[in-house]
Short mmCIF file of C-alpha atoms in Angstrom, two decimals:
data_model
loop_
_atom_site.label_atom_id
_atom_site.label_comp_id
_atom_site.label_asym_id
_atom_site.label_seq_id
_atom_site.Cartn_x
_atom_site.Cartn_y
_atom_site.Cartn_z
CA UNK N 27 -15.10 5.69 15.86
CA UNK N 28 -17.72 3.59 14.06
CA UNK N 29 -19.94 3.35 17.15
CA UNK N 30 -17.35 2.09 19.65
CA UNK N 31 -17.08 3.79 23.01
CA UNK N 32 -14.46 2.94 25.60
CA UNK N 33 -14.63 4.02 29.22
CA UNK N 34 -12.87 5.34 31.10
CA UNK N 35 -10.48 6.97 28.64
CA UNK N 36 -7.91 7.55 31.35
CA UNK N 37 -7.43 5.90 34.72
CA UNK N 38 -4.73 5.94 37.38
CA UNK N 39 -4.89 3.27 40.04
CA UNK N 40 -2.72 1.58 42.62
CA UNK N 41 -1.16 -1.85 42.56
CA UNK N 42 -3.50 -4.51 43.88
CA UNK N 43 -6.74 -2.72 43.12
CA UNK N 44 -9.36 -4.12 40.74
CA UNK N 45 -9.99 -2.28 37.49
CA UNK N 46 -12.73 -2.71 34.90
CA UNK N 47 -12.65 -1.21 31.43
CA UNK N 48 -15.79 -1.08 29.36
CA UNK N 49 -16.32 -1.29 25.64
CA UNK N 50 -19.70 -0.44 24.16
CA UNK N 51 -20.62 -0.85 20.49
CA UNK N 52 -23.67 0.20 18.53
CA UNK N 53 -22.82 -1.78 15.37
CA UNK N 54 -24.33 -5.09 16.50
CA UNK N 55 -21.10 -6.86 15.52
CA UNK N 56 -20.68 -10.39 16.76
CA UNK N 57 -16.96 -10.25 17.56
CA UNK N 58 -15.32 -8.00 20.14
CA UNK N 59 -11.68 -7.89 21.18
CA UNK N 60 -9.41 -6.38 23.80
CA UNK N 61 -5.85 -5.46 22.83
CA UNK N 62 -3.07 -3.79 24.74
CA UNK N 63 -0.54 -1.50 23.09
CA UNK N 64 2.97 -1.12 24.44
CA UNK N 65 6.08 0.46 22.89
CA UNK N 66 8.02 -2.07 20.85
CA UNK N 67 5.22 -4.64 20.97
CA UNK N 68 2.56 -3.19 18.75
CA UNK N 69 -0.91 -4.51 19.51
CA UNK N 70 -1.33 -7.77 21.40
CA UNK N 71 -4.59 -9.62 21.84
CA UNK N 72 -5.75 -10.15 25.44
CA UNK N 73 -9.17 -11.77 25.06
CA UNK N 74 -11.90 -11.84 22.51
CA UNK N 75 -15.59 -12.69 22.36
CA UNK N 76 -17.53 -14.38 19.58
CA UNK N 77 -20.96 -13.92 21.10
CA UNK N 78 -22.84 -13.30 24.33
CA UNK N 79 -21.12 -15.27 27.08
CA UNK N 80 -18.68 -16.75 24.55
CA UNK N 81 -15.09 -15.67 25.12
CA UNK N 82 -11.60 -17.01 24.51
CA UNK N 83 -8.05 -16.15 25.46
CA UNK N 84 -5.58 -14.24 23.37
CA UNK N 85 -1.81 -14.25 23.54
CA UNK N 86 -1.43 -12.15 26.73
CA UNK N 87 -4.44 -13.17 28.82
CA UNK N 88 -2.74 -13.79 32.18
CA UNK N 89 -4.04 -11.40 34.85
CA UNK N 90 -7.12 -10.42 32.83
CA UNK N 91 -10.70 -11.64 32.67
CA UNK N 92 -13.56 -10.61 30.42
CA UNK N 93 -17.32 -10.80 30.34
CA UNK N 94 -19.95 -10.25 27.71
CA UNK N 95 -23.51 -10.32 29.00
CA UNK N 96 -24.93 -8.31 26.11
CA UNK N 97 -24.00 -8.06 22.44
CA UNK N 98 -23.08 -4.41 22.81
CA UNK N 99 -20.87 -4.58 25.91
CA UNK N 100 -17.51 -6.25 26.50
CA UNK N 101 -15.81 -5.75 29.85
CA UNK N 102 -12.12 -6.23 30.64
CA UNK N 103 -11.25 -6.75 34.30
CA UNK N 104 -7.92 -6.66 36.04
CA UNK N 105 -8.65 -8.45 39.31
CA UNK N 106 -5.52 -7.11 41.00
CA UNK N 107 -3.70 -4.55 38.90
CA UNK N 108 0.09 -4.69 38.61
CA UNK N 109 2.54 -2.12 37.25
CA UNK N 110 3.19 -4.36 34.24
CA UNK N 111 -0.42 -3.78 33.23
CA UNK N 112 0.20 -0.10 32.70
CA UNK N 113 -0.69 0.25 29.05
CA UNK N 114 -3.12 1.62 26.53
CA UNK N 115 -6.04 -0.75 26.03
CA UNK N 116 -8.01 -0.87 22.80
CA UNK N 117 -11.33 -2.46 22.16
CA UNK N 118 -12.05 -3.62 18.62
CA UNK N 119 -15.00 -5.14 16.82
CA UNK N 120 -15.56 -7.14 13.67
CA UNK N 121 -18.70 -8.35 11.97
CA UNK N 122 -17.45 -11.91 11.75
CA UNK N 123 -14.24 -13.79 12.44
CA UNK N 124 -11.32 -11.54 11.62
CA UNK N 125 -9.47 -14.64 10.46
CA UNK N 126 -11.81 -15.21 7.53
CA UNK N 127 -13.13 -13.43 4.49
CA UNK N 128 -12.93 -9.68 4.28
CA UNK N 129 -13.61 -9.04 7.93
CA UNK N 130 -11.41 -6.37 9.46
CA UNK N 131 -11.03 -4.85 12.89
CA UNK N 132 -12.48 -1.48 13.80
CA UNK N 133 -10.90 0.04 16.90
CA UNK N 134 -12.12 2.26 19.70
CA UNK N 135 -10.21 5.33 20.85
CA UNK N 136 -8.38 3.53 23.67
CA UNK N 137 -8.20 3.59 27.46
CA UNK N 138 -4.93 4.66 29.04
CA UNK N 139 -4.32 2.84 32.33
CA UNK N 140 -1.54 3.71 34.74
CA UNK N 141 -0.87 1.39 37.68
CA UNK N 142 1.29 2.97 40.37
CA UNK I 21 3.11 -14.68 20.15
CA UNK I 22 4.55 -14.23 16.71
CA UNK I 23 4.86 -10.69 15.49
CA UNK I 24 5.58 -9.22 12.15
CA UNK I 25 8.86 -7.43 11.56
CA UNK I 26 7.93 -3.91 10.61
CA UNK I 27 10.54 -1.41 9.47
CA UNK I 28 11.65 1.19 9.90
CA UNK I 29 10.58 1.71 13.52
CA UNK I 30 10.62 5.47 13.02
CA UNK I 31 11.05 7.97 10.22
CA UNK I 32 11.84 11.67 10.22
CA UNK I 33 11.18 13.28 6.87
CA UNK I 34 10.55 16.63 5.24
CA UNK I 35 7.11 17.59 4.06
CA UNK I 36 6.68 16.61 0.43
CA UNK I 37 8.93 13.57 0.59
CA UNK I 38 7.78 10.07 -0.27
CA UNK I 39 7.66 7.40 2.45
CA UNK I 40 8.16 3.65 2.27
CA UNK I 41 7.72 1.08 5.00
CA UNK I 42 7.34 -2.68 5.03
CA UNK I 43 6.41 -5.74 7.03
CA UNK I 44 8.00 -9.14 6.72
CA UNK I 45 7.49 -12.54 8.26
CA UNK I 46 8.75 -16.09 7.98
CA UNK I 47 5.14 -17.27 7.69
CA UNK I 48 2.79 -17.07 4.74
CA UNK I 49 -0.15 -14.71 5.04
CA UNK I 50 -3.43 -14.56 3.12
CA UNK I 51 -4.39 -11.06 4.19
CA UNK I 52 -2.47 -7.88 4.91
CA UNK I 53 -3.99 -4.83 6.55
CA UNK I 54 -2.46 -1.40 7.03
CA UNK I 55 -3.68 0.86 9.84
CA UNK I 56 -2.81 4.40 10.89
CA UNK I 57 -3.00 5.63 14.46
CA UNK I 58 -3.24 9.33 15.23
CA UNK I 59 -2.05 10.53 18.66
CA UNK I 60 -4.59 9.70 21.35
CA UNK I 61 -6.78 7.70 18.99
CA UNK I 62 -7.28 4.12 17.95
CA UNK I 63 -5.89 2.64 14.71
CA UNK I 64 -7.93 3.30 11.58
CA UNK I 65 -7.88 0.97 8.58
CA UNK I 66 -6.16 2.43 5.52
CA UNK I 67 -5.86 -0.44 3.06
CA UNK I 68 -6.74 -4.15 3.00
CA UNK I 69 -5.00 -6.64 0.68
CA UNK I 70 -6.30 -10.14 0.00
CA UNK I 71 -4.31 -11.50 -2.95
CA UNK I 72 -0.61 -12.07 -3.59
CA UNK I 73 0.75 -9.39 -5.90
CA UNK I 74 -2.23 -7.12 -5.29
CA UNK I 75 -1.48 -3.40 -5.49
CA UNK I 76 -4.10 -1.11 -3.95
CA UNK I 77 -4.21 2.66 -3.61
CA UNK I 78 -6.08 4.97 -1.27
CA UNK I 79 -5.36 8.54 -2.29
CA UNK I 80 -1.64 9.15 -1.84
CA UNK I 81 -1.20 5.77 -0.16
CA UNK I 82 -0.31 2.61 -2.06
CA UNK I 83 0.12 -0.82 -0.54
CA UNK I 84 1.24 -4.08 -2.07
CA UNK I 85 0.81 -7.71 -1.08
CA UNK I 86 4.19 -9.34 -1.70
CA UNK I 87 4.45 -12.12 -4.26
CA UNK I 88 6.04 -14.46 -1.71
CA UNK I 89 3.02 -13.81 0.60
CA UNK I 90 5.48 -13.16 3.40
CA UNK I 91 5.66 -9.40 3.12
CA UNK I 92 3.78 -6.21 2.39
CA UNK I 93 4.73 -2.64 1.59
CA UNK I 94 3.14 0.74 2.19
CA UNK I 95 4.14 3.86 0.29
CA UNK I 96 3.00 7.42 0.92
CA UNK I 97 3.65 9.95 -1.81
CA UNK I 98 4.19 13.68 -1.30
CA UNK I 99 3.80 13.58 2.49
CA UNK I 100 1.81 16.27 4.28
CA UNK I 101 1.66 17.19 7.99
CA UNK I 102 -1.51 15.17 8.64
CA UNK I 103 0.36 11.99 7.65
CA UNK I 104 2.09 12.12 11.05
CA UNK I 105 1.26 9.13 13.21
CA UNK I 106 2.03 5.47 13.75
CA UNK I 107 1.44 3.03 10.92
CA UNK I 108 0.75 -0.62 11.71
CA UNK I 109 0.69 -3.62 9.47
CA UNK I 110 -1.38 -6.65 10.38
CA UNK I 111 -1.37 -10.03 8.75
CA UNK I 112 -3.57 -13.09 8.78
CA UNK I 113 -1.60 -16.33 8.70
CA UNK I 114 -2.45 -19.20 6.40
CA UNK I 115 -1.29 -22.03 8.64
CA UNK I 116 -1.32 -22.62 12.34
CA UNK I 117 -3.67 -20.87 14.69
CA UNK I 118 -5.80 -18.50 12.69
CA UNK I 119 -5.27 -15.06 14.10
CA UNK I 120 -4.36 -11.54 13.18
CA UNK I 121 -0.80 -10.53 14.10
CA UNK I 122 0.45 -6.97 14.23
CA UNK I 123 3.77 -5.34 13.45
CA UNK I 124 5.45 -3.12 16.03
CA UNK I 125 4.53 0.04 14.14
CA UNK I 126 6.37 2.75 12.21
CA UNK I 127 6.28 6.20 13.78
CA UNK I 128 6.28 8.91 11.11
CA UNK I 129 7.38 12.45 11.95
CA UNK I 130 7.26 15.21 9.36
CA UNK I 131 9.25 18.42 9.47
CA UNK I 132 7.41 21.27 7.77
#
């Protein structure tokens, strides 16, 4: 998976509990992203980061926060998980802005989260 | 957010058949990407297209960047069992907020 590790790969939690998903990359890419994948919706961007401590919201950011204290790590936190956040979460990286040039996304293997 | 219209949503074919799928939008795009997702894995890039009219092949896969810049097509020739999976298109819009938008995916099932 091009040096992208997501953890945990599977998690079951209860409504109202906090959850943190971790993405670790060994490619030294500047950009990191969190997507969620749901049937009928494809992949939707939650948050992304363009450098250490530099983050911005995606199209479905409500209920999620992120942090990037090191180039290689990008954390996604659900402060109080809800059943609507049951999904498969994918981390992705790109060398530079995916909206320019020939930069493309490389995805991790995904983290399946179930909120009961 | 805006999504691409990807069709068909699912396909059930016999091994050896050719496959065609497409993505369309009302917006103009300057990049089209095609990804494949195997069960339990993340999407993997198959083909990237950067120019209207461009036709690019990757083995048995061929993708085209539509002349209108509002659509793209992916063809798979002589399908084999390992082609099973979900295929996603992704496009980069020319105008408006610069971002990558994804289609809903085409799930391909192959009967041996």
